[in-house]
Amino acid sequence: MSAERRQVNPGVPADKLPPVTDIDRAVQLLKAGRLVAFPTETVYGLGADATNPAAIERIYRTKGRPPTNPLIVHVPSIDAARRCVTDWPEIASRLAGHFWPGPLTIVLPKSPVIPDNATAGLKTVGLRVPNHPLALHLLRAFDGPLAAPSANRSTHVSPTTAQHVREEFPHPADEPALILDGGPCTIGIESTVLDLSTGTPTILRPGQIGPDQLEPLIGPVRQPAQTSTAATPATSPGQQEIHYAPRTKTFRFDTSQRGMILPDDNGIIVLSPLRIYKEWGSIIAMPNDPVEYAQHLYAVLRKLDLMNLQTIYIEMPPNQPQWAALRDRITRATRPLPKI
């Protein structure tokens, strides 16, 4: 079957969802084991039937994703999430009731309905209800869980528009078989992943929802540094040392290192506007607000990646809790600034 790369552009408002025939086609493809790209509020996902091992394998093959990197499963409701796990504690109900639909992934012991290759062999699964009307419409029509990592090649910058997905998979014969266009993502970075399966709740991947929002509901939350290699089973997506990375050589630097930056005519500096360096001509001033910064980060990196630059430099945001998720993404997308 040839890949269908039609665009469906419903916009974000719930009253502008795509025609039923478009959703029907997406459901047909998913039930046939094909991949469908769809928007969430965080990033665009590469969706597949989360109960179909062959469809899950297609995700890994299409992305070039290591089989040690587990997938997040998207569901339309709490009831649907409960069918994917063997235990649903009260703390999960509290979190889901407060944050779902939204950018929080909850990790719990998985039920047999979720195949082992969806979770990289782990006995747990990460679940969330996305806060996007098109995603929810698709999930309800499919009437089953969808595994949906970001719709990009493994380790590359995540897509936040349908155009980013088309650029990532440009050939008509490639997956995804269908791209649903729901406009730009409103959050722009991946969800927080919170492990509830053992002891103290643990943040496996930081996101927009941080400890300051979680702890008033559930008490202390751990947030250890998490890094894995392709050969090492990860406990969550987003733990590889290199991830979310432009193809252009990209370095990070702290404000104290600004004197070490010697950009040439083919280099550019991306930074938050805490300081503007007038001596540098090629500057993109990023928003001085973590929410707005996150909305723009991946789109800016993708734009720069198309400019055939020699080098990209990114100034690290402040080392403060509200910037933790962005510091994580930038650290994994870059290398340390080399010493002169």
Short mmCIF file of C-alpha atoms in Angstrom, two decimals:
data_model
loop_
_atom_site.label_atom_id
_atom_site.label_comp_id
_atom_site.label_asym_id
_atom_site.label_seq_id
_atom_site.Cartn_x
_atom_site.Cartn_y
_atom_site.Cartn_z
CA MET A 1 0.00 0.00 0.00
CA SER A 2 1.48 3.36 -0.98
CA ALA A 3 1.93 5.96 1.74
CA GLU A 4 -0.70 8.71 1.85
CA ARG A 5 0.83 12.02 2.76
CA ARG A 6 -2.25 14.21 2.67
CA GLN A 7 -2.45 17.14 5.04
CA VAL A 8 -5.36 17.57 7.41
CA ASN A 9 -5.44 21.00 8.96
CA PRO A 10 -8.22 21.32 11.52
CA GLY A 11 -6.59 23.98 13.65
CA VAL A 12 -6.63 23.67 17.42
CA PRO A 13 -10.26 24.63 18.25
CA ALA A 14 -12.42 21.58 18.94
CA ASP A 15 -15.13 22.79 16.55
CA LYS A 16 -12.65 22.67 13.63
CA LEU A 17 -11.71 19.01 13.72
CA PRO A 18 -11.07 17.23 10.40
CA PRO A 19 -13.91 15.55 8.53
CA VAL A 20 -14.91 12.16 9.82
CA THR A 21 -13.53 10.57 6.64
CA ASP A 22 -10.00 11.82 7.51
CA ILE A 23 -10.16 10.38 11.01
CA ASP A 24 -11.66 7.20 9.58
CA ARG A 25 -8.70 6.88 7.20
CA ALA A 26 -6.26 7.40 10.07
CA VAL A 27 -8.03 4.72 12.10
CA GLN A 28 -7.97 2.31 9.14
CA LEU A 29 -4.23 2.81 8.72
CA LEU A 30 -3.54 2.37 12.43
CA LYS A 31 -5.61 -0.81 12.62
CA ALA A 32 -3.67 -2.11 9.61
CA GLY A 33 -0.42 -1.65 11.52
CA ARG A 34 0.63 1.58 9.76
CA LEU A 35 1.96 4.78 11.31
CA VAL A 36 0.03 8.07 11.53
CA ALA A 37 1.63 11.34 12.66
CA PHE A 38 -0.61 13.50 14.81
CA PRO A 39 -0.26 16.59 16.99
CA THR A 40 -0.30 16.81 20.74
CA GLU A 41 0.18 19.88 22.88
CA THR A 42 3.83 18.90 23.46
CA VAL A 43 5.24 17.69 20.10
CA TYR A 44 3.96 15.76 17.08
CA GLY A 45 3.81 12.02 17.67
CA LEU A 46 4.40 9.06 15.37
CA GLY A 47 1.41 6.94 16.29
CA ALA A 48 0.93 3.18 16.10
CA ASP A 49 -1.39 0.62 17.65
CA ALA A 50 0.18 0.10 21.08
CA THR A 51 -1.16 -3.47 21.26
CA ASN A 52 0.40 -4.57 17.94
CA PRO A 53 4.04 -5.73 18.24
CA ALA A 54 4.61 -5.46 14.47
CA ALA A 55 3.34 -1.86 14.42
CA ILE A 56 5.57 -1.05 17.38
CA GLU A 57 8.53 -2.53 15.54
CA ARG A 58 7.65 -0.29 12.58
CA ILE A 59 8.03 2.77 14.83
CA TYR A 60 11.51 1.70 15.90
CA ARG A 61 12.54 0.92 12.34
CA THR A 62 11.16 4.16 10.90
CA LYS A 63 12.77 6.36 13.52
CA GLY A 64 16.03 4.41 13.73
CA ARG A 65 15.28 4.28 17.45
CA PRO A 66 17.25 1.90 19.69
CA PRO A 67 15.04 -0.93 20.99
CA THR A 68 16.28 -0.05 24.49
CA ASN A 69 14.31 3.23 24.42
CA PRO A 70 10.70 2.70 25.61
CA LEU A 71 7.65 4.36 24.07
CA ILE A 72 4.94 6.42 25.73
CA VAL A 73 1.38 5.22 25.24
CA HIS A 74 -1.40 7.75 24.63
CA VAL A 75 -4.97 7.10 25.74
CA PRO A 76 -8.18 9.16 25.64
CA SER A 77 -9.21 8.79 29.30
CA ILE A 78 -8.36 7.54 32.78
CA ASP A 79 -10.52 4.45 32.19
CA ALA A 80 -8.50 3.64 29.07
CA ALA A 81 -5.25 4.09 31.00
CA ARG A 82 -6.42 1.69 33.71
CA ARG A 83 -6.88 -1.04 31.09
CA CYS A 84 -3.18 -0.79 30.21
CA VAL A 85 -1.84 -1.44 33.73
CA THR A 86 -2.07 -4.11 36.40
CA ASP A 87 -2.27 -1.62 39.27
CA TRP A 88 -3.79 1.85 39.43
CA PRO A 89 -3.03 3.39 42.84
CA GLU A 90 -4.92 6.27 44.39
CA ILE A 91 -1.96 8.57 43.75
CA ALA A 92 -2.40 7.94 40.01
CA SER A 93 -6.05 8.97 40.23
CA ARG A 94 -5.05 12.13 42.06
CA LEU A 95 -2.46 13.08 39.44
CA ALA A 96 -4.59 12.15 36.44
CA GLY A 97 -7.57 14.01 37.84
CA HIS A 98 -5.47 17.14 38.23
CA PHE A 99 -3.15 17.08 35.20
CA TRP A 100 -4.96 15.07 32.49
CA PRO A 101 -5.44 15.91 29.72
CA GLY A 102 -1.98 17.39 29.86
CA PRO A 103 1.81 17.02 29.62
CA LEU A 104 2.27 14.44 32.40
CA THR A 105 3.21 10.81 31.68
CA ILE A 106 2.59 8.37 34.53
CA VAL A 107 4.66 5.16 34.73
CA LEU A 108 2.97 2.08 36.24
CA PRO A 109 3.22 -1.74 35.94
CA LYS A 110 1.95 -2.69 32.50
CA SER A 111 -0.74 -5.20 31.66
CA PRO A 112 -0.23 -7.94 29.04
CA VAL A 113 -2.20 -5.87 26.50
CA ILE A 114 0.94 -3.74 26.01
CA PRO A 115 3.64 -5.82 24.26
CA ASP A 116 7.15 -5.95 25.66
CA ASN A 117 8.73 -4.25 22.65
CA ALA A 118 6.66 -1.12 23.33
CA THR A 119 8.37 -0.76 26.70
CA ALA A 120 11.89 -1.91 25.76
CA GLY A 121 11.32 -5.03 27.82
CA LEU A 122 10.41 -3.10 30.97
CA LYS A 123 7.52 -4.33 33.11
CA THR A 124 6.18 -0.78 33.32
CA VAL A 125 4.52 1.53 30.80
CA GLY A 126 4.28 5.31 30.55
CA LEU A 127 0.76 6.61 29.91
CA ARG A 128 -0.77 10.01 29.29
CA VAL A 129 -3.90 11.72 27.95
CA PRO A 130 -2.78 14.46 25.53
CA ASN A 131 -4.39 17.88 25.71
CA HIS A 132 -5.10 18.41 22.02
CA PRO A 133 -8.57 18.09 20.46
CA LEU A 134 -7.34 16.35 17.31
CA ALA A 135 -5.30 13.81 19.29
CA LEU A 136 -8.24 13.09 21.58
CA HIS A 137 -10.61 12.77 18.62
CA LEU A 138 -8.25 10.27 16.99
CA LEU A 139 -7.79 8.28 20.19
CA ARG A 140 -11.55 8.03 20.79
CA ALA A 141 -12.19 6.99 17.20
CA PHE A 142 -9.40 4.39 17.30
CA ASP A 143 -10.76 3.14 20.63
CA GLY A 144 -7.44 1.81 21.81
CA PRO A 145 -4.02 2.93 23.08
CA LEU A 146 -1.56 4.52 20.67
CA ALA A 147 2.19 4.42 21.16
CA ALA A 148 3.48 7.76 19.90
CA PRO A 149 7.09 8.88 20.29
CA SER A 150 8.06 12.14 18.61
CA ALA A 151 7.63 12.05 14.82
CA ASN A 152 11.30 12.48 13.93
CA ARG A 153 14.43 10.46 13.30
CA SER A 154 16.01 9.22 16.51
CA THR A 155 18.05 11.85 18.44
CA HIS A 156 17.03 14.67 16.05
CA VAL A 157 15.09 17.77 17.11
CA SER A 158 11.45 16.95 17.88
CA PRO A 159 8.78 18.31 15.49
CA THR A 160 6.30 20.94 16.66
CA THR A 161 4.51 21.48 13.33
CA ALA A 162 3.27 19.20 10.56
CA GLN A 163 5.83 20.79 8.24
CA HIS A 164 8.60 19.60 10.55
CA VAL A 165 7.26 16.04 10.16
CA ARG A 166 7.18 16.37 6.38
CA GLU A 167 10.79 17.62 6.42
CA GLU A 168 11.80 14.70 8.63
CA PHE A 169 10.21 12.10 6.35
CA PRO A 170 10.35 13.71 2.87
CA HIS A 171 10.01 10.69 0.60
CA PRO A 172 6.52 9.56 -0.44
CA ALA A 173 7.27 5.91 0.31
CA ASP A 174 8.36 6.69 3.87
CA GLU A 175 6.26 6.36 6.95
CA PRO A 176 4.19 8.01 8.31
CA ALA A 177 1.39 6.94 5.99
CA LEU A 178 -0.70 9.96 7.00
CA ILE A 179 0.13 13.28 8.66
CA LEU A 180 -2.65 15.05 10.57
CA ASP A 181 -1.97 18.78 10.78
CA GLY A 182 -3.23 20.38 13.98
CA GLY A 183 -1.15 23.54 13.82
CA PRO A 184 1.86 24.41 16.01
CA CYS A 185 2.19 22.64 19.35
CA THR A 186 1.33 24.92 22.26
CA ILE A 187 3.91 23.59 24.77
CA GLY A 188 6.76 22.63 22.46
CA ILE A 189 8.76 20.18 24.60
CA GLU A 190 8.00 16.65 25.69
CA SER A 191 5.92 15.70 28.71
CA THR A 192 7.15 15.18 32.25
CA VAL A 193 7.60 11.45 32.93
CA LEU A 194 6.80 10.47 36.53
CA ASP A 195 7.50 6.93 37.76
CA LEU A 196 4.96 5.70 40.33
CA SER A 197 6.00 2.06 40.18
CA THR A 198 8.50 2.00 43.05
CA GLY A 199 8.87 3.89 46.34
CA THR A 200 9.07 7.66 46.10
CA PRO A 201 7.62 9.13 42.89
CA THR A 202 10.55 9.85 40.57
CA ILE A 203 10.81 12.22 37.63
CA LEU A 204 12.47 10.23 34.84
CA ARG A 205 12.25 13.11 32.35
CA PRO A 206 11.60 16.74 33.30
CA GLY A 207 8.89 18.68 31.52
CA GLN A 208 6.56 21.61 31.99
CA ILE A 209 5.06 20.04 35.13
CA GLY A 210 7.75 20.12 37.81
CA PRO A 211 8.17 19.18 41.48
CA ASP A 212 6.66 22.50 42.59
CA GLN A 213 3.35 21.46 41.00
CA LEU A 214 3.55 17.76 41.88
CA GLU A 215 4.60 17.86 45.53
CA PRO A 216 1.58 19.76 46.89
CA LEU A 217 -0.54 16.87 45.56
CA ILE A 218 1.60 13.81 46.29
CA GLY A 219 4.42 14.79 48.63
CA PRO A 220 8.18 14.48 47.99
CA VAL A 221 9.34 13.78 44.45
CA ARG A 222 12.81 12.61 43.44
CA GLN A 223 14.52 14.04 40.36
CA PRO A 224 17.83 12.23 39.82
CA ALA A 225 19.97 12.83 36.74
CA GLN A 226 19.04 10.25 34.11
CA THR A 227 21.36 9.27 31.26
CA SER A 228 21.52 6.11 29.17
CA THR A 229 23.23 4.91 26.02
CA ALA A 230 21.73 3.06 23.06
CA ALA A 231 23.11 -0.16 24.54
CA THR A 232 21.62 0.50 27.97
CA PRO A 233 17.91 0.02 28.69
CA ALA A 234 16.38 3.40 29.51
CA THR A 235 13.67 3.80 32.13
CA SER A 236 12.05 6.57 30.07
CA PRO A 237 12.32 8.27 26.69
CA GLY A 238 14.64 11.27 26.60
CA GLN A 239 17.48 9.81 28.65
CA GLN A 240 20.08 9.44 25.92
CA GLU A 241 23.11 11.65 26.31
CA ILE A 242 22.58 13.03 22.79
CA HIS A 243 18.93 13.76 22.05
CA TYR A 244 16.77 16.54 20.55
CA ALA A 245 19.93 17.53 18.65
CA PRO A 246 20.37 19.61 15.48
CA ARG A 247 22.54 18.09 12.78
CA THR A 248 24.62 21.27 12.81
CA LYS A 249 27.48 21.23 15.33
CA THR A 250 25.95 22.85 18.43
CA PHE A 251 27.63 23.98 21.66
CA ARG A 252 26.20 25.20 24.95
CA PHE A 253 27.80 27.84 27.12
CA ASP A 254 27.23 29.56 30.43
CA THR A 255 27.12 33.33 30.67
CA SER A 256 30.56 33.29 32.32
CA GLN A 257 31.97 31.65 29.16
CA ARG A 258 30.84 34.32 26.72
CA GLY A 259 34.43 35.50 26.21
CA MET A 260 35.29 32.08 24.80
CA ILE A 261 32.83 32.45 21.92
CA LEU A 262 34.51 33.44 18.67
CA PRO A 263 31.74 33.17 16.09
CA ASP A 264 32.65 33.43 12.42
CA ASP A 265 30.52 34.53 9.48
CA ASN A 266 28.90 31.13 9.38
CA GLY A 267 28.06 30.84 13.10
CA ILE A 268 25.09 32.02 15.11
CA ILE A 269 24.32 32.40 18.81
CA VAL A 270 20.96 31.48 20.29
CA LEU A 271 20.33 32.83 23.77
CA SER A 272 17.72 33.91 26.27
CA PRO A 273 17.58 37.72 26.48
CA LEU A 274 19.04 37.90 29.97
CA ARG A 275 22.02 39.52 28.29
CA ILE A 276 22.38 40.83 24.75
CA TYR A 277 25.90 40.80 23.38
CA LYS A 278 26.13 43.72 20.98
CA GLU A 279 29.56 42.64 19.76
CA TRP A 280 27.99 39.55 18.19
CA GLY A 281 26.04 40.21 15.03
CA SER A 282 24.23 36.89 14.63
CA ILE A 283 21.93 36.56 17.61
CA ILE A 284 18.46 35.14 18.17
CA ALA A 285 17.07 36.52 21.41
CA MET A 286 14.94 33.79 22.97
CA PRO A 287 12.05 34.66 25.33
CA ASN A 288 12.98 35.31 28.95
CA ASP A 289 10.09 33.13 30.09
CA PRO A 290 10.45 29.33 30.26
CA VAL A 291 6.97 28.64 28.90
CA GLU A 292 7.46 30.87 25.86
CA TYR A 293 11.05 29.68 25.39
CA ALA A 294 9.86 26.07 25.25
CA GLN A 295 7.22 26.93 22.64
CA HIS A 296 9.92 28.23 20.29
CA LEU A 297 13.05 26.18 21.03
CA TYR A 298 12.63 23.25 18.64
CA ALA A 299 11.25 25.39 15.81
CA VAL A 300 14.25 27.75 16.10
CA LEU A 301 16.73 24.87 16.13
CA ARG A 302 15.10 23.31 13.09
CA LYS A 303 15.18 26.63 11.23
CA LEU A 304 18.87 27.08 12.01
CA ASP A 305 19.58 23.50 10.99
CA LEU A 306 18.36 24.31 7.47
CA MET A 307 20.74 27.29 7.11
CA ASN A 308 23.95 25.32 6.50
CA LEU A 309 25.67 26.99 9.43
CA GLN A 310 29.06 25.86 10.65
CA THR A 311 28.20 26.19 14.33
CA ILE A 312 25.29 27.00 16.65
CA TYR A 313 25.91 28.28 20.18
CA ILE A 314 23.21 28.18 22.87
CA GLU A 315 23.47 30.09 26.11
CA MET A 316 22.21 28.00 29.02
CA PRO A 317 19.12 29.40 30.75
CA PRO A 318 19.26 30.14 34.50
CA ASN A 319 19.88 27.20 36.82
CA GLN A 320 16.45 27.56 38.42
CA PRO A 321 13.62 25.03 38.87
CA GLN A 322 11.33 26.62 36.29
CA TRP A 323 14.06 26.22 33.66
CA ALA A 324 14.97 22.61 34.54
CA ALA A 325 13.24 20.96 31.57
CA LEU A 326 14.78 23.38 29.09
CA ARG A 327 18.24 22.97 30.59
CA ASP A 328 17.77 19.20 30.20
CA ARG A 329 16.76 19.50 26.53
CA ILE A 330 19.57 21.93 25.69
CA THR A 331 22.17 19.81 27.48
CA ARG A 332 21.16 16.73 25.48
CA ALA A 333 21.01 18.70 22.21
CA THR A 334 24.52 20.16 22.51
CA ARG A 335 28.14 19.58 23.44
CA PRO A 336 30.05 21.53 26.09
CA LEU A 337 31.91 24.55 24.79
CA PRO A 338 35.49 23.44 24.01
CA LYS A 339 38.26 25.06 25.97
CA ILE A 340 40.42 27.49 24.05
#
